[in-house]
PDB file of C-alpha atoms in Angstrom:
ATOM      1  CA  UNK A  69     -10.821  16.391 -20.259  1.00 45.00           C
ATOM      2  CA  UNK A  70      -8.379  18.503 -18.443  1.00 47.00           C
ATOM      3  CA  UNK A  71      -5.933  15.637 -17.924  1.00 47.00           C
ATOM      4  CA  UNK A  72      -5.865  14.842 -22.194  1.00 44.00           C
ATOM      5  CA  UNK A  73      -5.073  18.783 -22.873  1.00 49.00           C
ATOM      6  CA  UNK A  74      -2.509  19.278 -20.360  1.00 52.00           C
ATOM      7  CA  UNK A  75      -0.257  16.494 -20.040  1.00 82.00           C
ATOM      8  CA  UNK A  76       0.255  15.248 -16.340  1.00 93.00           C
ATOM      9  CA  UNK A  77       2.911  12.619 -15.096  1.00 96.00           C
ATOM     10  CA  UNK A  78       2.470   9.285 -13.501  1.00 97.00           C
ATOM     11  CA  UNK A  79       4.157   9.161 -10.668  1.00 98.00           C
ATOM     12  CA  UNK A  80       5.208   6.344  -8.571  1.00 98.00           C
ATOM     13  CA  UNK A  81       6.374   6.906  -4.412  1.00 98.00           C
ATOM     14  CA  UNK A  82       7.687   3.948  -2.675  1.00 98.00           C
ATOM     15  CA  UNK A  83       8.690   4.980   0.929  1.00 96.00           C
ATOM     16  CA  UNK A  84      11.407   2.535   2.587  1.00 95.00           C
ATOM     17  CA  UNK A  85      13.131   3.829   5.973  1.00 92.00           C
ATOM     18  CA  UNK A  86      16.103   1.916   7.591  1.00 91.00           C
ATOM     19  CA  UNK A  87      15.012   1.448  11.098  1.00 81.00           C
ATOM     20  CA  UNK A  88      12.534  -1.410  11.618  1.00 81.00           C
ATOM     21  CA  UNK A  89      12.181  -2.910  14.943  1.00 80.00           C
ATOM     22  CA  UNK A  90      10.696  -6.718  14.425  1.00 85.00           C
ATOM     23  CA  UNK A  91      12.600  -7.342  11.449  1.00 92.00           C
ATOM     24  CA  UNK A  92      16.179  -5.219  11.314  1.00 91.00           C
ATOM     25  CA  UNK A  93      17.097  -4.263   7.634  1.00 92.00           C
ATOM     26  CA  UNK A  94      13.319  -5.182   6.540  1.00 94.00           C
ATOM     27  CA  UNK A  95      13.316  -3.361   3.439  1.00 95.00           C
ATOM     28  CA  UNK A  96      16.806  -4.782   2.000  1.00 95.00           C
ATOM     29  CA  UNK A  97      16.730  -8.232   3.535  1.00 96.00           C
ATOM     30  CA  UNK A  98      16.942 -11.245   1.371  1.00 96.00           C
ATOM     31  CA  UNK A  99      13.407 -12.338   0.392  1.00 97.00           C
ATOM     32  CA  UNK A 100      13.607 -15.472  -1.907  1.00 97.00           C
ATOM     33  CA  UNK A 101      17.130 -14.525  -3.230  1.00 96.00           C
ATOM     34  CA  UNK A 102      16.898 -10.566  -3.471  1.00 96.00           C
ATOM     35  CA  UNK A 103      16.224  -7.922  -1.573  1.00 97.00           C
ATOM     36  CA  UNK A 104      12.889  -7.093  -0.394  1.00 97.00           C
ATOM     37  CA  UNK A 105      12.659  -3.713  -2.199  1.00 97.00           C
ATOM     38  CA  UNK A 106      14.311  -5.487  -4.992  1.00 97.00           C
ATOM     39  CA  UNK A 107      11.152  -6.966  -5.783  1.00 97.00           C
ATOM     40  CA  UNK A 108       9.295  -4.248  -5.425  1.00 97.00           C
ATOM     41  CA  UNK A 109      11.049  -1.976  -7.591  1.00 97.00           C
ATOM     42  CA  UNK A 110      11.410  -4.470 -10.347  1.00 97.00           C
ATOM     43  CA  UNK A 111       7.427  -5.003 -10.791  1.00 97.00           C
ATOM     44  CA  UNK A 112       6.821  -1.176 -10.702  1.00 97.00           C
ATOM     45  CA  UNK A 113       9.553  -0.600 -13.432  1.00 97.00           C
ATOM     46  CA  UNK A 114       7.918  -3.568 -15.534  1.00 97.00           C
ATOM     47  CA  UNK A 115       4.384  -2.410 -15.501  1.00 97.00           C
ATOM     48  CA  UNK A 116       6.038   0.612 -17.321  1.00 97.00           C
ATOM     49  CA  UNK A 117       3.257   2.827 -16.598  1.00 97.00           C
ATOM     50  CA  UNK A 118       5.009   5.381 -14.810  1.00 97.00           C
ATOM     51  CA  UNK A 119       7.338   8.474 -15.797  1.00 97.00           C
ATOM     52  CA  UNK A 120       8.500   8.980 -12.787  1.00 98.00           C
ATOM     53  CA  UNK A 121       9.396   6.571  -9.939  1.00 98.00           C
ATOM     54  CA  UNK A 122      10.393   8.109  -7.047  1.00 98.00           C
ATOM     55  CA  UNK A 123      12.166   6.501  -3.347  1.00 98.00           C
ATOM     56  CA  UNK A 124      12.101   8.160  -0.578  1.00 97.00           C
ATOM     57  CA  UNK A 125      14.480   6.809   2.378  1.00 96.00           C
ATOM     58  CA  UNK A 126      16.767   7.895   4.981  1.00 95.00           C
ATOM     59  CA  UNK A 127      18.943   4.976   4.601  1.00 95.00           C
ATOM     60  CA  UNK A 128      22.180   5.456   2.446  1.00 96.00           C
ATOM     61  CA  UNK A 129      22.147   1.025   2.468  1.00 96.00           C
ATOM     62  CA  UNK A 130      18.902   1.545   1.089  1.00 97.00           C
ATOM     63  CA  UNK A 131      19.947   3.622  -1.553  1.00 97.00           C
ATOM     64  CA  UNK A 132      22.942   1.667  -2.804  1.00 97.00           C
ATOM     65  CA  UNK A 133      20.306  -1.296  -3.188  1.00 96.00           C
ATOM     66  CA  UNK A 134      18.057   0.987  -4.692  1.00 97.00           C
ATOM     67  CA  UNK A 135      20.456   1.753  -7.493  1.00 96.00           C
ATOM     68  CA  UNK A 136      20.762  -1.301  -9.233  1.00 94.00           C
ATOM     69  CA  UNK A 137      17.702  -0.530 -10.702  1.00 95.00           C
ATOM     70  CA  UNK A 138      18.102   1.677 -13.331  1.00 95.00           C
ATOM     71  CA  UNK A 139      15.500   4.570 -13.525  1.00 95.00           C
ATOM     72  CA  UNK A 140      14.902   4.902  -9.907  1.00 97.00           C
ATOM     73  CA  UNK A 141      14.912   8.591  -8.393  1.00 98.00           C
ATOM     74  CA  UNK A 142      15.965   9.631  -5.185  1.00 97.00           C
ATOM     75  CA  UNK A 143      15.844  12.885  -4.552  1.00 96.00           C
ATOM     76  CA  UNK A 144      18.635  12.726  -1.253  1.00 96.00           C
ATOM     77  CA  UNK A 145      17.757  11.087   2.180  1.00 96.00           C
ATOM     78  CA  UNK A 146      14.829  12.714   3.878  1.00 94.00           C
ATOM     79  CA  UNK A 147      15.065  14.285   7.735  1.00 93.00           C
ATOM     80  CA  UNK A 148      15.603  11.566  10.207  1.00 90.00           C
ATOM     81  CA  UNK A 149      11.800  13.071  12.158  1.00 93.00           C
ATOM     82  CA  UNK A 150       9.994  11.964   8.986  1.00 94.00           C
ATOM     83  CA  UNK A 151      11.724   8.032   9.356  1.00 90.00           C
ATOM     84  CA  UNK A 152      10.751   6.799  12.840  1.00 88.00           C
ATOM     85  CA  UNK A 153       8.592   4.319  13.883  1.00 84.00           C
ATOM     86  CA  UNK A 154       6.150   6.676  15.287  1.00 88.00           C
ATOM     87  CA  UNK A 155       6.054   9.222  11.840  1.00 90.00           C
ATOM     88  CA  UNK A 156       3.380   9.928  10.128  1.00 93.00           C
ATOM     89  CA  UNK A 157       4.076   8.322   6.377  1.00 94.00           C
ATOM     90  CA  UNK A 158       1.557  11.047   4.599  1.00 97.00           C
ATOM     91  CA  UNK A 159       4.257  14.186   6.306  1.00 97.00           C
ATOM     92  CA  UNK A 160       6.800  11.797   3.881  1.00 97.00           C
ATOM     93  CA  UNK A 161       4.566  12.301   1.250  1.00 98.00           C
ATOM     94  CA  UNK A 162       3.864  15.562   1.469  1.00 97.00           C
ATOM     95  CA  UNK A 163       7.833  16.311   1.873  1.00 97.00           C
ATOM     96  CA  UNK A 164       8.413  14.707  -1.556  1.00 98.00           C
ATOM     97  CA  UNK A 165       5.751  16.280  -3.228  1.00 98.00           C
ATOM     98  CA  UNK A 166       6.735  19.737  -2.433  1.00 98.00           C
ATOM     99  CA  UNK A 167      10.281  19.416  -2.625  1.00 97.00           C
ATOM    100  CA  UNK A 168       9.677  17.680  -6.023  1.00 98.00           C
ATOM    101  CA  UNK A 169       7.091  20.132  -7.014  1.00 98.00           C
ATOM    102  CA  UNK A 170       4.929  17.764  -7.693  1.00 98.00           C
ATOM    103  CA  UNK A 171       1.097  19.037  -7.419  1.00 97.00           C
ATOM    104  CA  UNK A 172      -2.549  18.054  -8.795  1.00 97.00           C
ATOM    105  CA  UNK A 173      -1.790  20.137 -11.614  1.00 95.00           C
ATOM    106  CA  UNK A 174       1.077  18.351 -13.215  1.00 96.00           C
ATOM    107  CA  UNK A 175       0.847  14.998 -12.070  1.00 97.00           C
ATOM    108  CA  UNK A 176      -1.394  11.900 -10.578  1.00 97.00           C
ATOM    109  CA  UNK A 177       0.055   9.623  -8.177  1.00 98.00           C
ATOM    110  CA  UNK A 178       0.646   6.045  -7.141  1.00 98.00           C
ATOM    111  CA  UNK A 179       1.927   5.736  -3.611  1.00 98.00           C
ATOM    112  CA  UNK A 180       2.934   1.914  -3.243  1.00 97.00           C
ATOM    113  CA  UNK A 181       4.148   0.082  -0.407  1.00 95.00           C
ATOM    114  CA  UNK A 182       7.462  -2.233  -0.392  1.00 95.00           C
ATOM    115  CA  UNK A 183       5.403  -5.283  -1.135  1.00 95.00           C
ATOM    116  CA  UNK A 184       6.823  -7.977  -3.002  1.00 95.00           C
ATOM    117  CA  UNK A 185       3.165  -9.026  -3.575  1.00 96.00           C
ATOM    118  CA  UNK A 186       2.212  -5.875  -5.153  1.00 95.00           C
ATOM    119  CA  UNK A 187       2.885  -7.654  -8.899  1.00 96.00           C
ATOM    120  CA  UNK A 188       2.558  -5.890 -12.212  1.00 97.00           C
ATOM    121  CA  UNK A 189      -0.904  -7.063 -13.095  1.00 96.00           C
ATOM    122  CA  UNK A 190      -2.163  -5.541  -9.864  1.00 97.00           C
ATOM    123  CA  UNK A 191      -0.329  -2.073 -10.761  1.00 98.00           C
ATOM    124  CA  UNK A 192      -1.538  -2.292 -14.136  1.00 97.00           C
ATOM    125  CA  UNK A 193      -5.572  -3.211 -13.472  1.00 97.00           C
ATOM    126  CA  UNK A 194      -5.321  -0.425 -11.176  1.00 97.00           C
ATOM    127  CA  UNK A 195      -4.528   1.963 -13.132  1.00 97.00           C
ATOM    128  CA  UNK A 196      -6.509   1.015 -15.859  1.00 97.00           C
ATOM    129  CA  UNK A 197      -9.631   1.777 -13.122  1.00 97.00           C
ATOM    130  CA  UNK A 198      -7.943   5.108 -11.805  1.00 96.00           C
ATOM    131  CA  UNK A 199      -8.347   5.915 -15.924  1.00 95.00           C
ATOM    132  CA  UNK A 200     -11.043   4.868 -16.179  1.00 95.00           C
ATOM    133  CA  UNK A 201     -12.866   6.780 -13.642  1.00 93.00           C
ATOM    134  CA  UNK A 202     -10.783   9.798 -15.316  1.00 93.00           C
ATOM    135  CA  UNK A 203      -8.158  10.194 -12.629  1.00 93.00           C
ATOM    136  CA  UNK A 204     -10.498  11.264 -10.074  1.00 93.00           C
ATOM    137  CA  UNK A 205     -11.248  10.114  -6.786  1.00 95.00           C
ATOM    138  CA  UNK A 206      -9.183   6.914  -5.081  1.00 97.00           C
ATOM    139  CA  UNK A 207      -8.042   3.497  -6.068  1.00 97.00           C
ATOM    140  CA  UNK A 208      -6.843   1.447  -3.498  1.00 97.00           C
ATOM    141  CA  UNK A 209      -6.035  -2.316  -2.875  1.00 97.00           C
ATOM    142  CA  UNK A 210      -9.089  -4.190  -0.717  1.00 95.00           C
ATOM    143  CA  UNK A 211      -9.514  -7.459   0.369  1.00 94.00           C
ATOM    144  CA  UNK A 212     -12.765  -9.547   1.478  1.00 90.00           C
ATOM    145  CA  UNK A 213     -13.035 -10.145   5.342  1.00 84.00           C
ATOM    146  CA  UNK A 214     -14.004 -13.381   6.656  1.00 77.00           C
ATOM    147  CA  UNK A 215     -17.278 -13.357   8.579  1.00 70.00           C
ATOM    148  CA  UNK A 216     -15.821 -14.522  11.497  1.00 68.00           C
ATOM    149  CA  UNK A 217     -13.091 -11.096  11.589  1.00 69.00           C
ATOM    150  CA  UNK A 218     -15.719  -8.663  10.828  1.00 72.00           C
ATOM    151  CA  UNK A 219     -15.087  -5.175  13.078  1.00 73.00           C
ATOM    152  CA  UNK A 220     -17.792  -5.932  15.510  1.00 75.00           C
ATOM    153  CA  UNK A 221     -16.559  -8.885  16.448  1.00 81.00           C
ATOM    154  CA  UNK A 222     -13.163  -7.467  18.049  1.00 86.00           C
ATOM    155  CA  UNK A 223     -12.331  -7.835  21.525  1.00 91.00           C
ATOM    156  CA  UNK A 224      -9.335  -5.963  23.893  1.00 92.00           C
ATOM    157  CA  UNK A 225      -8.130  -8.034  26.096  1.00 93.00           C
ATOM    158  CA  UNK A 226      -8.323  -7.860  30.091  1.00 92.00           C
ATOM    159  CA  UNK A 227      -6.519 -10.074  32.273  1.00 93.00           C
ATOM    160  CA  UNK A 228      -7.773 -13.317  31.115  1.00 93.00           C
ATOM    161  CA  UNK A 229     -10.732 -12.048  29.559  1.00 94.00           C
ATOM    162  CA  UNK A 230     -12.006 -10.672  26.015  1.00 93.00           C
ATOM    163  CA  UNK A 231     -14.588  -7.657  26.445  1.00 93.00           C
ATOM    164  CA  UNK A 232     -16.314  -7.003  23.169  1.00 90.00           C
ATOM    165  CA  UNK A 233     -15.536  -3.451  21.193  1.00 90.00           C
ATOM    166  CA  UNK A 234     -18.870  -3.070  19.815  1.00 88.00           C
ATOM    167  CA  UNK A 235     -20.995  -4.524  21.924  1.00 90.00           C
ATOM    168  CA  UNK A 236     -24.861  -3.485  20.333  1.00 89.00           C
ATOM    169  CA  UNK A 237     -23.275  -4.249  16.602  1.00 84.00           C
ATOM    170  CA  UNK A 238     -22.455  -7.931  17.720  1.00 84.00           C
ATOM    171  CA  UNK A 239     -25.467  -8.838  19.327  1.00 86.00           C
ATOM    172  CA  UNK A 240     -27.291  -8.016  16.219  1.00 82.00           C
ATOM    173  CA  UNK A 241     -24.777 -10.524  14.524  1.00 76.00           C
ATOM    174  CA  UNK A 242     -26.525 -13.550  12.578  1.00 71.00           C
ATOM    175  CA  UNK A 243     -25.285 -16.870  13.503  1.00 64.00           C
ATOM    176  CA  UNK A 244     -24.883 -17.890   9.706  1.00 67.00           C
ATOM    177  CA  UNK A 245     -22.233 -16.410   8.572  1.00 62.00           C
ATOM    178  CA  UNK A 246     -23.067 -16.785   5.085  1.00 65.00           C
ATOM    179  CA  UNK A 247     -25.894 -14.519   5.416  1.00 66.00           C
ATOM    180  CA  UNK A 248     -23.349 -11.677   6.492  1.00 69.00           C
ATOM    181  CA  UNK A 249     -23.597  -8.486   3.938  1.00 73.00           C
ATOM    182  CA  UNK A 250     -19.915  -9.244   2.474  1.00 78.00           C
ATOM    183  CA  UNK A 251     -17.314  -6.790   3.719  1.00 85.00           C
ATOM    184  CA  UNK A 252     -13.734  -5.540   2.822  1.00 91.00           C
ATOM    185  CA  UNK A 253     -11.171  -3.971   4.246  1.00 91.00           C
ATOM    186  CA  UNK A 254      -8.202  -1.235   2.746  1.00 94.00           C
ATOM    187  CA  UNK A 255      -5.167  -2.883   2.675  1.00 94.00           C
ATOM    188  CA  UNK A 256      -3.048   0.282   1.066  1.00 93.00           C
ATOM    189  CA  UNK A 257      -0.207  -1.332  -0.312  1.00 95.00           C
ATOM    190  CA  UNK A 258      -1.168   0.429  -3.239  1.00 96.00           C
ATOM    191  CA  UNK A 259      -3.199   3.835  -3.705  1.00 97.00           C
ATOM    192  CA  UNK A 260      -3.968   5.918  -6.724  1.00 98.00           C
ATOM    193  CA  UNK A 261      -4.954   9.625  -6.208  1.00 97.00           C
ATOM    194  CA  UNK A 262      -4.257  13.718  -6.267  1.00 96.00           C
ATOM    195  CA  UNK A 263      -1.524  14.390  -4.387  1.00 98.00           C
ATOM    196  CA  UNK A 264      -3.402  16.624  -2.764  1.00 97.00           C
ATOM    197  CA  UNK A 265      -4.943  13.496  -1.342  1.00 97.00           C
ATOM    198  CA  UNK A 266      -1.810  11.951  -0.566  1.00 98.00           C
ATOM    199  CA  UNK A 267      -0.085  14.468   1.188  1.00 97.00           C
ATOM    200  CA  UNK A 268      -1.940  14.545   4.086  1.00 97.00           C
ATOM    201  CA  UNK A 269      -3.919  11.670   6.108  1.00 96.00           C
ATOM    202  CA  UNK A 270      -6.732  13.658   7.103  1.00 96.00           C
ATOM    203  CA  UNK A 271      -7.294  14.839   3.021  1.00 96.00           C
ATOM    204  CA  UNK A 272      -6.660  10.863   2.309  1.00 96.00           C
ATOM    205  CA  UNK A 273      -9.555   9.730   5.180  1.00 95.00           C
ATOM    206  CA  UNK A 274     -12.171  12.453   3.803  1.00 96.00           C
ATOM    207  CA  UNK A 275     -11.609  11.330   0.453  1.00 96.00           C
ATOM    208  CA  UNK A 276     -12.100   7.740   1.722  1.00 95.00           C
ATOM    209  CA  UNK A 277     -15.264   7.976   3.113  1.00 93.00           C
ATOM    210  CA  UNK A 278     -17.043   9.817  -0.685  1.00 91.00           C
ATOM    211  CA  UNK A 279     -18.254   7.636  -2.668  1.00 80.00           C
ATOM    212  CA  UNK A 280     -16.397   8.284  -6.219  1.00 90.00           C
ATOM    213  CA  UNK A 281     -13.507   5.895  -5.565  1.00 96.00           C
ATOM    214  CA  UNK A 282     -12.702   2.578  -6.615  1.00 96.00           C
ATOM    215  CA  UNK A 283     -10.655  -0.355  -5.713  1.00 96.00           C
ATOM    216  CA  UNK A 284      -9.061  -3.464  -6.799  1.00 97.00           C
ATOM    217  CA  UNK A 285      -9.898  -6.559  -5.415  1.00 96.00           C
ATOM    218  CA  UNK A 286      -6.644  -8.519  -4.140  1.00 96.00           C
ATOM    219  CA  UNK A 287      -6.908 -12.276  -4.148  1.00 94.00           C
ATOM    220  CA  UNK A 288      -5.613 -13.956  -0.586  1.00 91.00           C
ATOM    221  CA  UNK A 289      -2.491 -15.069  -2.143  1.00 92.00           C
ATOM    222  CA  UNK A 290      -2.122 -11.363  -2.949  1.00 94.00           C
ATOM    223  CA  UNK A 291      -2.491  -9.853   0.342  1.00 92.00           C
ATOM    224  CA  UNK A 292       0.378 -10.637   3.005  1.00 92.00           C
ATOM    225  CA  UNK A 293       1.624  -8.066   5.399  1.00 89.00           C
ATOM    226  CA  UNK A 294       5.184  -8.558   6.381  1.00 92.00           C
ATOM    227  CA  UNK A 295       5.426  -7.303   9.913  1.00 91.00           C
ATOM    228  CA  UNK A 296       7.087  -9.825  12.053  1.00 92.00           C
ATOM    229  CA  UNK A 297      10.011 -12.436  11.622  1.00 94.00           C
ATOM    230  CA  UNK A 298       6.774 -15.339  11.487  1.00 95.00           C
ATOM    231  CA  UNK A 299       4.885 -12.781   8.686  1.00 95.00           C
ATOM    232  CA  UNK A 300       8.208 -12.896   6.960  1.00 96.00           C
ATOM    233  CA  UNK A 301       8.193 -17.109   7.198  1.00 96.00           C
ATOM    234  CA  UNK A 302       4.796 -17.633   5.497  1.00 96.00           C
ATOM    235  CA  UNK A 303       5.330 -15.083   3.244  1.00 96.00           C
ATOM    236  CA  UNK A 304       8.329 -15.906   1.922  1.00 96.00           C
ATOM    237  CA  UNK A 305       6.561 -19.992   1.374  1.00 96.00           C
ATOM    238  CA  UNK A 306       3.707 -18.664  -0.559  1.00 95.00           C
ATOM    239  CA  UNK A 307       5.701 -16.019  -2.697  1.00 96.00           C
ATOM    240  CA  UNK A 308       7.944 -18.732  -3.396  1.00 95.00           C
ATOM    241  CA  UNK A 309       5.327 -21.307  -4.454  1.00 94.00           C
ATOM    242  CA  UNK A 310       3.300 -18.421  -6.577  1.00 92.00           C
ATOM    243  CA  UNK A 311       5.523 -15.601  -7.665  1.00 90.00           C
ATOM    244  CA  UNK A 312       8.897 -16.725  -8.429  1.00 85.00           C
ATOM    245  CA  UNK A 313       9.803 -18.444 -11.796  1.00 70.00           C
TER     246      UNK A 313
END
């Protein structure tokens, strides 16, 4: 095995940009008494897995609260055209990797969102499969979907109306729900790979659709997206109840 004779490093990339429109200061706001990429941060460095763990930001506020945790690298604020809200996040990658030198052959990579709920069993069982399956392929974070928010049964809206996305899938759609062919859905808070397969999004949706990957299975307390002030309510309830000692 290539990766036992020539030692690679694990590395860790947590991209955090200052602007954020429905929540301003997302990624340092106070989330249950610390920072949101406090929390983050803190469960990466505790699964101590990785030898390198890497921030990429164009915020100078985000450093400073970066820098209470010891360990953390940031290698200078990145161009202000790779941090809006319309950038492509796999350029950022890409960026980091080069400027880092940081290829498939000298390191594997863990590209994990600021997620508070992203704990350090889930970074740990997942890289326990990426091992397994001898670094190759994809791990990412999945969850089950509900039968009743199953792809083909999206709608766009129209004036008052709802006109059905996929309209020959859903008709084929069993009433019981429970006899639905289970189905999950990528959440990619957290994804193991090359970084060949990180650095671009077209290399990362190829990859996606093979079939040598593997993912972890995220529990629903596990799987909250913070995207809006009402995200940030519930969120902040249930990490409270679960996460916080």
């Amino acid at each position: 095995e290539v990766f036992l004779k020539i030692k690679k490093k694990i590395i860790c990339l947590i991209c955090c940009r200052g602007g954020s429109k429905t929540i301003k200061n997302k990624n340092i706001k106070k989330f249950n008494g610390k920072p949101l990429l406090i929390w983050s941060l803190e469960n990466i460095k505790k699964s101590k897995i990785f030898d390198r763990i890497i921030l990429s930001t164009d915020s100078s506020k985000i450093v400073k609260i970066a820098k209470k945790i010891k360990g953390i690298e940031i290698p200078g604020l990145r161009p202000k055209k790779l941090a809006t809200s319309n950038s492509n996040q796999f350029e950022t990658h890409n960026y980091i990797f080069k400027k880092l030198k940081i290829n498939n052959d000298n390191a594997v990579a863990c590209v994990v969102n600021n997620n508070p709920f992203i704990k350090v069993n889930l970074i740990k069982k997942s890289y326990q499969i990426f091992k397994k399956q001898n670094f190759k392929g994809l791990v990412t974070d999945a969850a089950r979907v509900d039968g009743d928010y199953l792809a083909w049964k999206q709608c766009k809206k129209k004036g008052t109306s709802l006109n059905y996305i996929f309209k020959k899938r859903f008709l084929s759609i069993k009433l019981n729900r429970q006899k639905l062919t289970p189905a999950y859905v990528n959440i990619f808070n957290l994804r193991w790979g090359k970084p060949s397969f990180l650095a671009s999004y077209n290399s990362y949706k190829r990859q996606l659709i093979r079939g040598d990957n593997s993912f972890i299975e995220l529990k629903k307390k596990e799987n909250f997206d913070i995207d809006d002030q009402e995200d940030w309510q519930i969120s902040e309830t249930i990490h409270k109840k679960y996460y916080c000692d």
